[in-house]
Amino acid sequence: GESVGLHLPTLSVQEGDNSIINCAYSNSASDYFIWYKQESGKGPQFIIDIRSNMDKRQGQRVTVLLNKTVKHLSLQIAATQPGDSAVYFCAENLGAQKLVFGQGTRLTINP
Amino acid sequence: EAGVTQSPTHLIKTRGQQATLRCSPISGHTSVYWYQQALGLGLQFLLWYDEGEERNRGNFPPRFSGRQFPNYSSELNVNALELEDSALYLCASSFVGPLRANVLTFGAGSRLTVL
């Protein structure tokens, strides 16, 4: 079936620490994955993407890791800041321009 | 450059009524997507339009329908509203090309409340 899920629905970290948000996907044929960030009252915002022919991709303070063997995706945020507080979604491309989103993980930052 | 715009921001209807939501994509984007986000849940894919045609549809009943106009803007119609249709409806647009075809840019959403 088509499902993208997250191991933890909430994550609380100290400001300045690194955050790791995990995601499991079920379709081994998926070739493209995206992480989105959704702040309160706003639509999801693109953070970073990765294609299935890569294991790792880095952006500004964010890194996405893809483990196709266990169908696992993670988003690492370095030096977490208050502005990082949001719900984070991973999304899996099932083809025909259809992205399937996970339930989301709420990231909260402790001062 | 203007982002994806949606209207109305909020809409309150009663059971059995019809709701119409509107979306204007980013200039140059030919694809429009609709997602439903119920409270506390993830985004559920509703519809994909490209070049005026419905290209893909999610697992929703036929009372969810829409269309895309020649200027690439789009409408989502929900007929015979039910209480469980209450949700945030998100529109996104993209340019369907060979690279990063699925990088969707989302609007802020339309909050539909069914009483």
PDB file of C-alpha atoms in Angstrom:
ATOM      1  CA  GLY A   1       0.000   0.000   0.000  1.00  0.00           C
ATOM      2  CA  GLU A   2       0.967   3.606  -0.010  1.00  0.00           C
ATOM      3  CA  SER A   3       1.982   4.959   3.323  1.00  0.00           C
ATOM      4  CA  VAL A   4       4.595   7.250   4.663  1.00  0.00           C
ATOM      5  CA  GLY A   5       4.830   7.375   8.417  1.00  0.00           C
ATOM      6  CA  LEU A   6       6.843   8.918  11.158  1.00  0.00           C
ATOM      7  CA  HIS A   7       8.287   7.209  14.206  1.00  0.00           C
ATOM      8  CA  LEU A   8       7.569  10.075  16.591  1.00  0.00           C
ATOM      9  CA  PRO A   9       4.646  12.453  16.419  1.00  0.00           C
ATOM     10  CA  THR A  10       6.367  15.038  18.657  1.00  0.00           C
ATOM     11  CA  LEU A  11       9.957  16.013  19.276  1.00  0.00           C
ATOM     12  CA  SER A  12      11.217  18.452  21.876  1.00  0.00           C
ATOM     13  CA  VAL A  13      14.817  19.704  21.764  1.00  0.00           C
ATOM     14  CA  GLN A  14      16.931  22.307  23.476  1.00  0.00           C
ATOM     15  CA  GLU A  15      17.797  25.400  21.528  1.00  0.00           C
ATOM     16  CA  GLY A  16      21.202  24.924  19.958  1.00  0.00           C
ATOM     17  CA  ASP A  17      21.017  21.145  19.900  1.00  0.00           C
ATOM     18  CA  ASN A  18      20.672  19.096  16.739  1.00  0.00           C
ATOM     19  CA  SER A  19      17.262  17.686  15.802  1.00  0.00           C
ATOM     20  CA  ILE A  20      16.642  14.435  13.990  1.00  0.00           C
ATOM     21  CA  ILE A  21      13.226  13.704  12.533  1.00  0.00           C
ATOM     22  CA  ASN A  22      12.612  10.243  11.164  1.00  0.00           C
ATOM     23  CA  CYS A  23      10.322   8.883   8.501  1.00  0.00           C
ATOM     24  CA  ALA A  24       9.566   5.394   7.201  1.00  0.00           C
ATOM     25  CA  TYR A  25       8.166   4.759   3.760  1.00  0.00           C
ATOM     26  CA  SER A  26       6.630   1.631   2.344  1.00  0.00           C
ATOM     27  CA  ASN A  27       6.989   1.824  -1.427  1.00  0.00           C
ATOM     28  CA  SER A  28      10.402   0.612  -2.517  1.00  0.00           C
ATOM     29  CA  ALA A  29       9.749   1.976  -6.019  1.00  0.00           C
ATOM     30  CA  SER A  30       9.549   5.579  -4.794  1.00  0.00           C
ATOM     31  CA  ASP A  31      12.264   7.598  -6.467  1.00  0.00           C
ATOM     32  CA  TYR A  32      11.942  10.999  -4.901  1.00  0.00           C
ATOM     33  CA  PHE A  33      11.438  12.312  -1.394  1.00  0.00           C
ATOM     34  CA  ILE A  34      10.818  15.758   0.019  1.00  0.00           C
ATOM     35  CA  TRP A  35      10.772  17.308   3.465  1.00  0.00           C
ATOM     36  CA  TYR A  36       8.320  20.108   4.147  1.00  0.00           C
ATOM     37  CA  LYS A  37       7.984  22.444   7.112  1.00  0.00           C
ATOM     38  CA  GLN A  38       4.602  23.792   8.151  1.00  0.00           C
ATOM     39  CA  GLU A  39       4.411  26.670  10.593  1.00  0.00           C
ATOM     40  CA  SER A  40       1.176  27.515  12.339  1.00  0.00           C
ATOM     41  CA  GLY A  41      -1.327  29.143  10.024  1.00  0.00           C
ATOM     42  CA  LYS A  42       0.785  28.619   6.929  1.00  0.00           C
ATOM     43  CA  GLY A  43       1.023  26.137   4.117  1.00  0.00           C
ATOM     44  CA  PRO A  44       3.869  23.621   3.965  1.00  0.00           C
ATOM     45  CA  GLN A  45       7.176  25.037   2.834  1.00  0.00           C
ATOM     46  CA  PHE A  46       9.808  23.087   0.897  1.00  0.00           C
ATOM     47  CA  ILE A  47      12.966  22.373   2.890  1.00  0.00           C
ATOM     48  CA  ILE A  48      15.028  19.836   0.988  1.00  0.00           C
ATOM     49  CA  ASP A  49      14.617  16.945  -1.412  1.00  0.00           C
ATOM     50  CA  ILE A  50      16.538  13.832  -2.345  1.00  0.00           C
ATOM     51  CA  ARG A  51      16.369  11.365  -5.200  1.00  0.00           C
ATOM     52  CA  SER A  52      16.662   7.655  -4.686  1.00  0.00           C
ATOM     53  CA  ASN A  53      20.085   7.498  -6.344  1.00  0.00           C
ATOM     54  CA  MET A  54      21.539   9.487  -3.452  1.00  0.00           C
ATOM     55  CA  ASP A  55      22.140   8.609   0.200  1.00  0.00           C
ATOM     56  CA  LYS A  56      22.674  12.069   1.571  1.00  0.00           C
ATOM     57  CA  ARG A  57      21.998  15.648   0.650  1.00  0.00           C
ATOM     58  CA  GLN A  58      22.915  18.768   2.544  1.00  0.00           C
ATOM     59  CA  GLY A  59      21.374  22.187   2.638  1.00  0.00           C
ATOM     60  CA  GLN A  60      21.781  25.136   4.923  1.00  0.00           C
ATOM     61  CA  ARG A  61      21.706  23.651   8.459  1.00  0.00           C
ATOM     62  CA  VAL A  62      19.688  20.694   7.178  1.00  0.00           C
ATOM     63  CA  THR A  63      20.728  17.270   5.973  1.00  0.00           C
ATOM     64  CA  VAL A  64      18.537  14.535   4.584  1.00  0.00           C
ATOM     65  CA  LEU A  65      19.641  10.915   4.784  1.00  0.00           C
ATOM     66  CA  LEU A  66      18.075   8.133   2.760  1.00  0.00           C
ATOM     67  CA  ASN A  67      18.467   4.465   3.607  1.00  0.00           C
ATOM     68  CA  LYS A  68      16.790   2.479   0.860  1.00  0.00           C
ATOM     69  CA  THR A  69      17.654  -0.852   2.442  1.00  0.00           C
ATOM     70  CA  VAL A  70      15.323  -0.227   5.367  1.00  0.00           C
ATOM     71  CA  LYS A  71      13.168   2.369   3.602  1.00  0.00           C
ATOM     72  CA  HIS A  72      14.005   5.091   6.054  1.00  0.00           C
ATOM     73  CA  LEU A  73      14.406   8.821   5.645  1.00  0.00           C
ATOM     74  CA  SER A  74      15.643  11.336   8.180  1.00  0.00           C
ATOM     75  CA  LEU A  75      15.943  15.088   8.449  1.00  0.00           C
ATOM     76  CA  GLN A  76      18.715  16.516  10.567  1.00  0.00           C
ATOM     77  CA  ILE A  77      18.588  20.141  11.662  1.00  0.00           C
ATOM     78  CA  ALA A  78      21.814  21.538  13.063  1.00  0.00           C
ATOM     79  CA  ALA A  79      21.867  24.046  15.914  1.00  0.00           C
ATOM     80  CA  THR A  80      18.095  24.164  16.262  1.00  0.00           C
ATOM     81  CA  GLN A  81      16.640  27.644  16.595  1.00  0.00           C
ATOM     82  CA  PRO A  82      13.259  28.896  17.869  1.00  0.00           C
ATOM     83  CA  GLY A  83      12.250  29.562  14.273  1.00  0.00           C
ATOM     84  CA  ASP A  84      12.532  25.865  13.554  1.00  0.00           C
ATOM     85  CA  SER A  85       9.419  25.181  15.618  1.00  0.00           C
ATOM     86  CA  ALA A  86       6.920  23.690  13.206  1.00  0.00           C
ATOM     87  CA  VAL A  87       5.419  20.456  11.955  1.00  0.00           C
ATOM     88  CA  TYR A  88       7.703  18.578   9.594  1.00  0.00           C
ATOM     89  CA  PHE A  89       6.364  16.276   6.894  1.00  0.00           C
ATOM     90  CA  CYS A  90       8.183  13.834   4.720  1.00  0.00           C
ATOM     91  CA  ALA A  91       6.629  13.098   1.346  1.00  0.00           C
ATOM     92  CA  GLU A  92       7.164  10.243  -1.057  1.00  0.00           C
ATOM     93  CA  ASN A  93       6.702  10.411  -4.821  1.00  0.00           C
ATOM     94  CA  LEU A  94       4.552   7.524  -6.003  1.00  0.00           C
ATOM     95  CA  GLY A  95       4.601   8.616  -9.606  1.00  0.00           C
ATOM     96  CA  ALA A  96       2.000  10.433 -11.709  1.00  0.00           C
ATOM     97  CA  GLN A  97       2.842  13.588  -9.781  1.00  0.00           C
ATOM     98  CA  LYS A  98       1.313  12.110  -6.652  1.00  0.00           C
ATOM     99  CA  LEU A  99       3.076  12.939  -3.415  1.00  0.00           C
ATOM    100  CA  VAL A 100       2.063  10.985  -0.338  1.00  0.00           C
ATOM    101  CA  PHE A 101       2.664  12.809   2.921  1.00  0.00           C
ATOM    102  CA  GLY A 102       3.311  11.382   6.331  1.00  0.00           C
ATOM    103  CA  GLN A 103       1.361  12.388   9.422  1.00  0.00           C
ATOM    104  CA  GLY A 104       3.995  14.890  10.474  1.00  0.00           C
ATOM    105  CA  THR A 105       6.237  15.477  13.484  1.00  0.00           C
ATOM    106  CA  ARG A 106       5.808  18.515  15.664  1.00  0.00           C
ATOM    107  CA  LEU A 107       9.159  19.996  16.644  1.00  0.00           C
ATOM    108  CA  THR A 108       9.220  22.216  19.710  1.00  0.00           C
ATOM    109  CA  ILE A 109      12.252  24.132  20.921  1.00  0.00           C
ATOM    110  CA  ASN A 110      13.019  24.559  24.605  1.00  0.00           C
ATOM    111  CA  PRO A 111      14.893  27.743  25.516  1.00  0.00           C
TER     112      PRO A 111
ATOM    113  CA  GLU B   1       6.849  37.237  -7.334  1.00  0.00           C
ATOM    114  CA  ALA B   2       3.461  36.384  -5.862  1.00  0.00           C
ATOM    115  CA  GLY B   3       3.127  32.947  -4.324  1.00  0.00           C
ATOM    116  CA  VAL B   4       0.185  30.586  -4.502  1.00  0.00           C
ATOM    117  CA  THR B   5      -2.930  32.436  -3.408  1.00  0.00           C
ATOM    118  CA  GLN B   6      -6.095  30.845  -2.095  1.00  0.00           C
ATOM    119  CA  SER B   7      -9.532  32.201  -1.319  1.00  0.00           C
ATOM    120  CA  PRO B   8     -11.462  32.387   0.833  1.00  0.00           C
ATOM    121  CA  THR B   9      -9.256  32.123   3.892  1.00  0.00           C
ATOM    122  CA  HIS B  10     -12.139  30.819   5.957  1.00  0.00           C
ATOM    123  CA  LEU B  11     -15.494  29.404   4.947  1.00  0.00           C
ATOM    124  CA  ILE B  12     -18.354  28.192   7.115  1.00  0.00           C
ATOM    125  CA  LYS B  13     -21.080  26.020   5.640  1.00  0.00           C
ATOM    126  CA  THR B  14     -23.787  23.695   6.888  1.00  0.00           C
ATOM    127  CA  ARG B  15     -24.297  20.045   6.075  1.00  0.00           C
ATOM    128  CA  GLY B  16     -25.621  19.424   2.587  1.00  0.00           C
ATOM    129  CA  GLN B  17     -24.405  22.728   1.177  1.00  0.00           C
ATOM    130  CA  GLN B  18     -21.747  23.194  -1.482  1.00  0.00           C
ATOM    131  CA  ALA B  19     -18.359  24.839  -1.049  1.00  0.00           C
ATOM    132  CA  THR B  20     -16.154  26.373  -3.717  1.00  0.00           C
ATOM    133  CA  LEU B  21     -12.507  27.097  -3.060  1.00  0.00           C
ATOM    134  CA  ARG B  22     -10.212  28.947  -5.413  1.00  0.00           C
ATOM    135  CA  CYS B  23      -6.504  28.899  -6.137  1.00  0.00           C
ATOM    136  CA  SER B  24      -4.134  30.968  -8.243  1.00  0.00           C
ATOM    137  CA  PRO B  25      -0.793  29.293  -8.968  1.00  0.00           C
ATOM    138  CA  ILE B  26       2.597  30.899  -9.231  1.00  0.00           C
ATOM    139  CA  SER B  27       3.071  32.568 -12.590  1.00  0.00           C
ATOM    140  CA  GLY B  28       4.552  30.072 -15.016  1.00  0.00           C
ATOM    141  CA  HIS B  29       3.328  27.015 -13.146  1.00  0.00           C
ATOM    142  CA  THR B  30       0.963  24.865 -15.148  1.00  0.00           C
ATOM    143  CA  SER B  31       0.129  22.244 -12.537  1.00  0.00           C
ATOM    144  CA  VAL B  32      -2.211  22.707  -9.605  1.00  0.00           C
ATOM    145  CA  TYR B  33      -2.693  20.233  -6.779  1.00  0.00           C
ATOM    146  CA  TRP B  34      -5.311  20.070  -4.046  1.00  0.00           C
ATOM    147  CA  TYR B  35      -4.751  18.475  -0.658  1.00  0.00           C
ATOM    148  CA  GLN B  36      -6.998  18.056   2.360  1.00  0.00           C
ATOM    149  CA  GLN B  37      -5.501  18.452   5.811  1.00  0.00           C
ATOM    150  CA  ALA B  38      -7.856  17.467   8.588  1.00  0.00           C
ATOM    151  CA  LEU B  39      -7.001  18.635  12.089  1.00  0.00           C
ATOM    152  CA  GLY B  40      -4.009  16.774  13.464  1.00  0.00           C
ATOM    153  CA  LEU B  41      -3.568  14.716  10.340  1.00  0.00           C
ATOM    154  CA  GLY B  42      -1.245  14.768   7.371  1.00  0.00           C
ATOM    155  CA  LEU B  43      -2.003  15.963   3.896  1.00  0.00           C
ATOM    156  CA  GLN B  44      -4.285  13.771   1.827  1.00  0.00           C
ATOM    157  CA  PHE B  45      -3.941  14.090  -1.941  1.00  0.00           C
ATOM    158  CA  LEU B  46      -7.172  15.150  -3.641  1.00  0.00           C
ATOM    159  CA  LEU B  47      -6.587  16.203  -7.235  1.00  0.00           C
ATOM    160  CA  TRP B  48      -3.925  17.143  -9.758  1.00  0.00           C
ATOM    161  CA  TYR B  49      -4.640  19.374 -12.745  1.00  0.00           C
ATOM    162  CA  ASP B  50      -2.245  20.176 -15.532  1.00  0.00           C
ATOM    163  CA  GLU B  51      -2.905  22.150 -18.705  1.00  0.00           C
ATOM    164  CA  GLY B  52      -6.602  22.238 -17.914  1.00  0.00           C
ATOM    165  CA  GLU B  53      -7.006  18.493 -17.503  1.00  0.00           C
ATOM    166  CA  GLU B  54      -7.486  16.315 -14.426  1.00  0.00           C
ATOM    167  CA  ARG B  55      -4.393  14.090 -14.386  1.00  0.00           C
ATOM    168  CA  ASN B  56      -4.711  12.205 -11.137  1.00  0.00           C
ATOM    169  CA  ARG B  57      -7.159  11.818  -8.311  1.00  0.00           C
ATOM    170  CA  GLY B  58      -6.886  10.675  -4.721  1.00  0.00           C
ATOM    171  CA  ASN B  59      -9.182   8.357  -2.826  1.00  0.00           C
ATOM    172  CA  PHE B  60     -12.076  10.785  -2.372  1.00  0.00           C
ATOM    173  CA  PRO B  61     -15.747  10.460  -3.361  1.00  0.00           C
ATOM    174  CA  PRO B  62     -17.049  12.073  -6.576  1.00  0.00           C
ATOM    175  CA  ARG B  63     -18.635  14.944  -4.655  1.00  0.00           C
ATOM    176  CA  PHE B  64     -15.101  16.345  -4.537  1.00  0.00           C
ATOM    177  CA  SER B  65     -14.442  17.833  -7.946  1.00  0.00           C
ATOM    178  CA  GLY B  66     -12.680  20.709  -9.545  1.00  0.00           C
ATOM    179  CA  ARG B  67     -11.387  22.266 -12.673  1.00  0.00           C
ATOM    180  CA  GLN B  68      -8.496  24.264 -14.035  1.00  0.00           C
ATOM    181  CA  PHE B  69      -9.043  27.357 -16.127  1.00  0.00           C
ATOM    182  CA  PRO B  70      -7.050  28.526 -19.178  1.00  0.00           C
ATOM    183  CA  ASN B  71      -5.071  30.894 -16.956  1.00  0.00           C
ATOM    184  CA  TYR B  72      -4.100  27.842 -14.828  1.00  0.00           C
ATOM    185  CA  SER B  73      -6.087  28.954 -11.792  1.00  0.00           C
ATOM    186  CA  SER B  74      -8.233  26.275 -10.250  1.00  0.00           C
ATOM    187  CA  GLU B  75     -11.422  25.664  -8.334  1.00  0.00           C
ATOM    188  CA  LEU B  76     -12.225  22.901  -5.889  1.00  0.00           C
ATOM    189  CA  ASN B  77     -15.891  22.111  -5.379  1.00  0.00           C
ATOM    190  CA  VAL B  78     -17.260  20.014  -2.558  1.00  0.00           C
ATOM    191  CA  ASN B  79     -20.906  19.058  -2.886  1.00  0.00           C
ATOM    192  CA  ALA B  80     -23.281  17.691  -0.261  1.00  0.00           C
ATOM    193  CA  LEU B  81     -20.995  18.757   2.560  1.00  0.00           C
ATOM    194  CA  GLU B  82     -20.534  16.435   5.496  1.00  0.00           C
ATOM    195  CA  LEU B  83     -19.183  17.246   8.945  1.00  0.00           C
ATOM    196  CA  GLU B  84     -15.989  15.311   8.258  1.00  0.00           C
ATOM    197  CA  ASP B  85     -15.218  17.586   5.322  1.00  0.00           C
ATOM    198  CA  SER B  86     -14.127  20.203   7.839  1.00  0.00           C
ATOM    199  CA  ALA B  87     -10.448  20.693   7.151  1.00  0.00           C
ATOM    200  CA  LEU B  88      -7.762  22.939   5.775  1.00  0.00           C
ATOM    201  CA  TYR B  89      -7.698  22.678   1.994  1.00  0.00           C
ATOM    202  CA  LEU B  90      -4.303  23.357   0.555  1.00  0.00           C
ATOM    203  CA  CYS B  91      -3.531  24.234  -3.012  1.00  0.00           C
ATOM    204  CA  ALA B  92      -0.073  23.863  -4.484  1.00  0.00           C
ATOM    205  CA  SER B  93       1.457  24.547  -7.854  1.00  0.00           C
ATOM    206  CA  SER B  94       4.496  23.358  -9.745  1.00  0.00           C
ATOM    207  CA  PHE B  95       6.100  23.400 -13.109  1.00  0.00           C
ATOM    208  CA  VAL B  96       6.121  19.912 -14.505  1.00  0.00           C
ATOM    209  CA  GLY B  97       9.576  19.565 -15.918  1.00  0.00           C
ATOM    210  CA  PRO B  98      12.366  17.030 -16.021  1.00  0.00           C
ATOM    211  CA  LEU B  99      14.004  18.284 -12.861  1.00  0.00           C
ATOM    212  CA  ARG B 100      12.431  18.689  -9.431  1.00  0.00           C
ATOM    213  CA  ALA B 101       9.025  18.081 -10.961  1.00  0.00           C
ATOM    214  CA  ASN B 102       7.408  17.469  -7.626  1.00  0.00           C
ATOM    215  CA  VAL B 103       8.609  20.490  -5.715  1.00  0.00           C
ATOM    216  CA  LEU B 104       5.233  21.851  -4.818  1.00  0.00           C
ATOM    217  CA  THR B 105       4.766  25.394  -3.619  1.00  0.00           C
ATOM    218  CA  PHE B 106       1.802  25.626  -1.288  1.00  0.00           C
ATOM    219  CA  GLY B 107      -0.635  28.367  -0.525  1.00  0.00           C
ATOM    220  CA  ALA B 108      -1.739  29.192   3.011  1.00  0.00           C
ATOM    221  CA  GLY B 109      -4.931  27.187   2.628  1.00  0.00           C
ATOM    222  CA  SER B 110      -8.665  27.666   2.967  1.00  0.00           C
ATOM    223  CA  ARG B 111     -10.189  26.597   6.266  1.00  0.00           C
ATOM    224  CA  LEU B 112     -13.579  24.965   5.669  1.00  0.00           C
ATOM    225  CA  THR B 113     -15.846  24.422   8.639  1.00  0.00           C
ATOM    226  CA  VAL B 114     -19.024  22.385   8.210  1.00  0.00           C
ATOM    227  CA  LEU B 115     -21.651  22.799  10.922  1.00  0.00           C
TER     228      LEU B 115
END
